[in-house]
Short mmCIF file of C-alpha atoms in Angstrom, two decimals:
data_model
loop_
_atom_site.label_atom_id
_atom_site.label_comp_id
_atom_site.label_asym_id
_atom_site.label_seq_id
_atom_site.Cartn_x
_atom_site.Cartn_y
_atom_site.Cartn_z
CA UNK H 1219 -64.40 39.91 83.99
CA UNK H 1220 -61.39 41.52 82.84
CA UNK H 1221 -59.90 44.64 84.71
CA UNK H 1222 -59.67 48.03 82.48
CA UNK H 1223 -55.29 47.72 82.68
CA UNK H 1224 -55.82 43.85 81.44
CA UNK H 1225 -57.96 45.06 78.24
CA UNK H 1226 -55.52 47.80 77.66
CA UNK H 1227 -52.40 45.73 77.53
CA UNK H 1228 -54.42 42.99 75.24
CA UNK H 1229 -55.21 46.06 72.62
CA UNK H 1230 -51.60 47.14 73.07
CA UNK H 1231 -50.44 43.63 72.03
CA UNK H 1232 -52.76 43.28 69.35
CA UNK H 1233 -51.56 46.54 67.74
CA UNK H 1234 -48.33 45.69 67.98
CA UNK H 1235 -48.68 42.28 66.15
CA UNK H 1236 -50.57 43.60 63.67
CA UNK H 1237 -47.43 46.54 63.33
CA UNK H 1238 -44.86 43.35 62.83
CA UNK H 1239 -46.82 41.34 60.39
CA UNK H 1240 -47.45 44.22 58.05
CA UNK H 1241 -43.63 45.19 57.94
CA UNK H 1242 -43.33 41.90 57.80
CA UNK H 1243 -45.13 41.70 54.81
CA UNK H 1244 -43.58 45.17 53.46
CA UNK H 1245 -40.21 43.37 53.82
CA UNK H 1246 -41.40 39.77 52.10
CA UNK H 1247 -42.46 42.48 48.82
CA UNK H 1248 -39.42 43.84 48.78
CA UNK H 1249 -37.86 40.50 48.74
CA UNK H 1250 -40.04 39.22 45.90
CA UNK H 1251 -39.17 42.61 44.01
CA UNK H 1252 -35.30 42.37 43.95
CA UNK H 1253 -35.89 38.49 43.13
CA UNK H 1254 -36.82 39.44 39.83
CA UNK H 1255 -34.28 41.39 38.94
CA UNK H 1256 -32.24 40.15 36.19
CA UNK H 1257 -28.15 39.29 36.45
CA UNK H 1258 -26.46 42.17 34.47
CA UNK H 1259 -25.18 41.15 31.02
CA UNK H 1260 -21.34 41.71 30.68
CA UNK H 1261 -21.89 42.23 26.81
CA UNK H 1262 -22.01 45.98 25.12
CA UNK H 1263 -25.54 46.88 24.20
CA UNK H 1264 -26.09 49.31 21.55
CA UNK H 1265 -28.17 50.40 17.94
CA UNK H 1266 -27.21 52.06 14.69
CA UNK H 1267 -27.37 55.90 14.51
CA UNK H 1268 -31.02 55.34 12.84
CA UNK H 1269 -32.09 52.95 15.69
CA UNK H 1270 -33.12 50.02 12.91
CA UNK H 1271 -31.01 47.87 13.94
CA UNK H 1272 -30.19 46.59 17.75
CA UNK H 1273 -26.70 45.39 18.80
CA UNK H 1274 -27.44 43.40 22.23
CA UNK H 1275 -24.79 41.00 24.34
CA UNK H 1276 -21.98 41.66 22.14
CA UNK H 1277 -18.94 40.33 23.58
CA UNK H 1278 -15.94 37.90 22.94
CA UNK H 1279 -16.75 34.50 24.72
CA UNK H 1280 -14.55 33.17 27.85
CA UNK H 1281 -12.06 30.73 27.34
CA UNK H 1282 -9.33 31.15 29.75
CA UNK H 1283 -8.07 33.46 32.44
CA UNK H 1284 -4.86 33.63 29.38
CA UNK H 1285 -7.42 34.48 27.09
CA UNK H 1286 -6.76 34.26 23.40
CA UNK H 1287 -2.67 34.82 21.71
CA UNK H 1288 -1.91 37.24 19.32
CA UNK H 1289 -2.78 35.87 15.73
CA UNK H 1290 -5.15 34.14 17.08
CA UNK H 1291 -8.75 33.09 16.83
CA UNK H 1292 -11.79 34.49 19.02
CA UNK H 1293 -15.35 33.59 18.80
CA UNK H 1294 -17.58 36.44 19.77
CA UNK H 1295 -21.18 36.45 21.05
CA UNK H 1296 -24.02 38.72 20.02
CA UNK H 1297 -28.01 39.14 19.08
CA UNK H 1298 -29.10 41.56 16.45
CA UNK H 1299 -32.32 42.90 15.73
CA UNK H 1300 -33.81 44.18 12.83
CA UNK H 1301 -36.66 46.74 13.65
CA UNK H 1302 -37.64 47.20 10.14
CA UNK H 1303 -40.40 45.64 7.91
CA UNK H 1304 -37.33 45.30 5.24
CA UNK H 1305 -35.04 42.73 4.53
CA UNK H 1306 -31.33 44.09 6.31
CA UNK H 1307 -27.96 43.43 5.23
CA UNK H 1308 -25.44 43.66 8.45
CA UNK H 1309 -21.57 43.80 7.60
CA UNK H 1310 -18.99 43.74 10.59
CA UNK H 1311 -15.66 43.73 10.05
CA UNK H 1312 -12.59 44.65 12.26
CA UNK H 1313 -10.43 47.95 11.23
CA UNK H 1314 -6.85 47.66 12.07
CA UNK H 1315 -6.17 50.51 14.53
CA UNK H 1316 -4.30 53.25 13.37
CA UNK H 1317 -3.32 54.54 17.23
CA UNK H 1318 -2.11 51.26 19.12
CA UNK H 1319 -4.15 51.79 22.69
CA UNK H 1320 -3.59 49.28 25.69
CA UNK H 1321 -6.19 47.01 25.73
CA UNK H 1322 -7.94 47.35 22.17
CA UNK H 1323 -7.68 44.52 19.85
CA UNK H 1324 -8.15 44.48 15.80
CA UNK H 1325 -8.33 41.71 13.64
CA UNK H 1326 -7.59 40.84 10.25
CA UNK H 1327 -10.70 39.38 9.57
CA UNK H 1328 -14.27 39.07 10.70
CA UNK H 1329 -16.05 36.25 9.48
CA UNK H 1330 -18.35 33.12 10.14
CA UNK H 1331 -18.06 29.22 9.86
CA UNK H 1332 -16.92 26.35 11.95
CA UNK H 1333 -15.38 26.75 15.47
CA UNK H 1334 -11.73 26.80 15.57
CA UNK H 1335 -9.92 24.39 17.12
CA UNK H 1336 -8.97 25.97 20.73
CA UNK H 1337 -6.18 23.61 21.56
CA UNK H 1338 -2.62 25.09 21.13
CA UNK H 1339 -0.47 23.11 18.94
CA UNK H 1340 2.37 20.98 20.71
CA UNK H 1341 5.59 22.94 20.62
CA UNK H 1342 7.56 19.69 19.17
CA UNK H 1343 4.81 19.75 16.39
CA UNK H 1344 6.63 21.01 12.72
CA UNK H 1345 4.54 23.46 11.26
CA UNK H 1346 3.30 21.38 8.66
CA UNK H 1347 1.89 18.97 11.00
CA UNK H 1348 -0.32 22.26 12.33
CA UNK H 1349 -3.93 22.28 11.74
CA UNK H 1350 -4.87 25.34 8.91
CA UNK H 1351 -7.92 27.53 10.37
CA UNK H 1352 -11.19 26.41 9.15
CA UNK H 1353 -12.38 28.69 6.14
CA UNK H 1354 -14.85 31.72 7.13
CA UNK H 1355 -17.39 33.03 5.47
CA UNK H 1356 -17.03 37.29 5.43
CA UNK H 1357 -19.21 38.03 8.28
CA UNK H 1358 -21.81 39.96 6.15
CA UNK H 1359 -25.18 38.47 5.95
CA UNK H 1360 -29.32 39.30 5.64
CA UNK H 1361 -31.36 39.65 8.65
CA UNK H 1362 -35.11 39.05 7.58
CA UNK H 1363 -38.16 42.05 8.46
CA UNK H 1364 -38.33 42.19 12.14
CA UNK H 1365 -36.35 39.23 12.26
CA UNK H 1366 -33.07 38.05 14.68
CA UNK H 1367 -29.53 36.87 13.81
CA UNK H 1368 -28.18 35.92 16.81
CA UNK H 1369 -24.48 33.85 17.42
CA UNK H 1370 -23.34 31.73 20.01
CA UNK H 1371 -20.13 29.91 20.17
CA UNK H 1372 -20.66 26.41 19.70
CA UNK H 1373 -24.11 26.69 18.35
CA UNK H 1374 -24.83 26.78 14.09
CA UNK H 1375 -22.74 29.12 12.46
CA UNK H 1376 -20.29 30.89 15.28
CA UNK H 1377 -18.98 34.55 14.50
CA UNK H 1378 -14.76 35.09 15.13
CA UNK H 1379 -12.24 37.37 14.68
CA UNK H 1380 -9.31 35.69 12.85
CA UNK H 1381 -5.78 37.43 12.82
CA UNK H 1382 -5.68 39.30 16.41
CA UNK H 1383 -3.36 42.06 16.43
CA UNK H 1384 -2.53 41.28 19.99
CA UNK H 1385 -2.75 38.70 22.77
CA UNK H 1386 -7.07 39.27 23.76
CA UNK H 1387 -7.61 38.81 27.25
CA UNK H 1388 -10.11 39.72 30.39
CA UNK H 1389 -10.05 43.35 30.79
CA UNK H 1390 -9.34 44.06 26.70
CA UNK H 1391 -11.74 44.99 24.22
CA UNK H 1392 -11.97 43.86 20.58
CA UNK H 1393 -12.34 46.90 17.98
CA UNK H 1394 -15.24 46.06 15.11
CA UNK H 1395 -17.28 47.77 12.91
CA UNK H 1396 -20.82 47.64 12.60
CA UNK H 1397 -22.92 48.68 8.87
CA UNK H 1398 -26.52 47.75 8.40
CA UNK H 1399 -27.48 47.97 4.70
CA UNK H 1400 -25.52 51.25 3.04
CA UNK H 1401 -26.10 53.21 6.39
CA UNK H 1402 -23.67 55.21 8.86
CA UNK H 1403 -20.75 52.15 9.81
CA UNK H 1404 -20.84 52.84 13.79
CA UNK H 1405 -17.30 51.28 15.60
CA UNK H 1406 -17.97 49.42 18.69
CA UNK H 1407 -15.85 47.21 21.11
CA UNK H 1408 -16.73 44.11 22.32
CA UNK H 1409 -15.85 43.46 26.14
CA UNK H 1410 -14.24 40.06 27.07
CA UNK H 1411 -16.70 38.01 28.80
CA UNK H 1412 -16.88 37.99 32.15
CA UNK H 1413 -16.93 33.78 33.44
CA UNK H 1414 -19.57 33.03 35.60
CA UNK H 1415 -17.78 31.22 37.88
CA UNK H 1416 -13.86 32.00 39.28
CA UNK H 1417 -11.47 30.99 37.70
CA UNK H 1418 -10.05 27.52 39.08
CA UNK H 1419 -6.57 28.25 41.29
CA UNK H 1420 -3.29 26.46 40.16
CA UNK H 1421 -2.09 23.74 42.59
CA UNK H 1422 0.45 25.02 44.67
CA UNK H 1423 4.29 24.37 44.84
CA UNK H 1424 4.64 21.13 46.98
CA UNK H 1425 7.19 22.33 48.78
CA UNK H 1426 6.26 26.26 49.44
CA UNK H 1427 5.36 25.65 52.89
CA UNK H 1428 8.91 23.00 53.49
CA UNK H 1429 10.76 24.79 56.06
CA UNK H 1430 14.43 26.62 54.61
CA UNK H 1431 16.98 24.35 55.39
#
């Protein structure tokens, strides 16, 4: 038969292992919770004035930590969403800025067809042995009632700016305007993408760490 100091520290035990399994399982919740969280999206997110149409992701895909040269080509990324029960005619273009800021790119044209070649051309090459940019479409086109036009680089039809005003890097911005049917144009910038992994480092000098003669 057990003493009355022997059943006391048994129930003292007990309620303490009960204590760690339900903090225990408080914690574990928790856990679960913040697992479901979603990775934030680098691209802008934003609507028209009138809220029928839904700019999500928008951005201008990764290439390089160089990004893209001036007069160049850049494919951009983005979903819209037509929250209508009408057909929806989106235009974007790109509106040369009229106040040059650091870090806010124009282009001479907004438009869609194939890919452009992202290799830069040899600098012994003569410029008639460069490769002409493939022919774009003007990026204006019909979304369908409740329906999604959505463009990644690589995949269909890809959306690019052609003409950049400047060199369009990590950290810059790409100015374009946004008009769905004969509604309010709204101006919007599309982020560089952000990589999802680091950027590779550059091998370094061979003979950096030679001692100075």
């Amino acid at each position: 038969m057990r003493s009355l100091g022997t059943r006391r520290v048994a129930q003292a035990a007990g309620a303490a292992m009960v204590a760690v399994i339900a903090l225990a399982g408080c914690s574990a919740g928790q856990v679960a919770e913040t697992a479901l969280l979603k990775a934030p999206v680098s691209g802008l997110n934003t609507q028209s004035p009138d809220g029928n149409l839904l700019i999500r992701n928008l951005q201008v895909a990764y290439d390089s930590p160089e990004g893209y040269s001036a007069n160049g080509t850049a494919p951009l990324q983005v979903s819209l969403f037509n929250q209508t029960e009408q057909p929806m005619t989106v235009t974007i273009t790109s509106r040369p800025q009229t106040n040059v800021t650091p870090g806010i790119v124009s282009a001479q044209q907004v438009g869609v067809g194939p890919l452009a070649p992202s290799e830069e051309p040899s600098p012994s090459a003569s410029a008639a042995a460069e490769p002409s940019a493939p022919a774009l479409e003007p990026a204006k086109f019909t979304i369908p009632p409740l329906g999604t036009q959505t463009f990644i680089p690589g995949a269909g039809k890809n959306l690019q700016a052609v003409g950049l005003s400047n060199e369009l890097k990590p950290g810059f911005s790409l100015s374009l305007t946004i008009q769905a049917n004969d509604g309010e144009a709204i101006d919007v910038l599309a982020p560089f993408q952000t990589p999802t992994s680091p950027a590779s480092r550059a091998p370094g000098n061979k003979d950096e760490n030679a001692e100075s003669e």
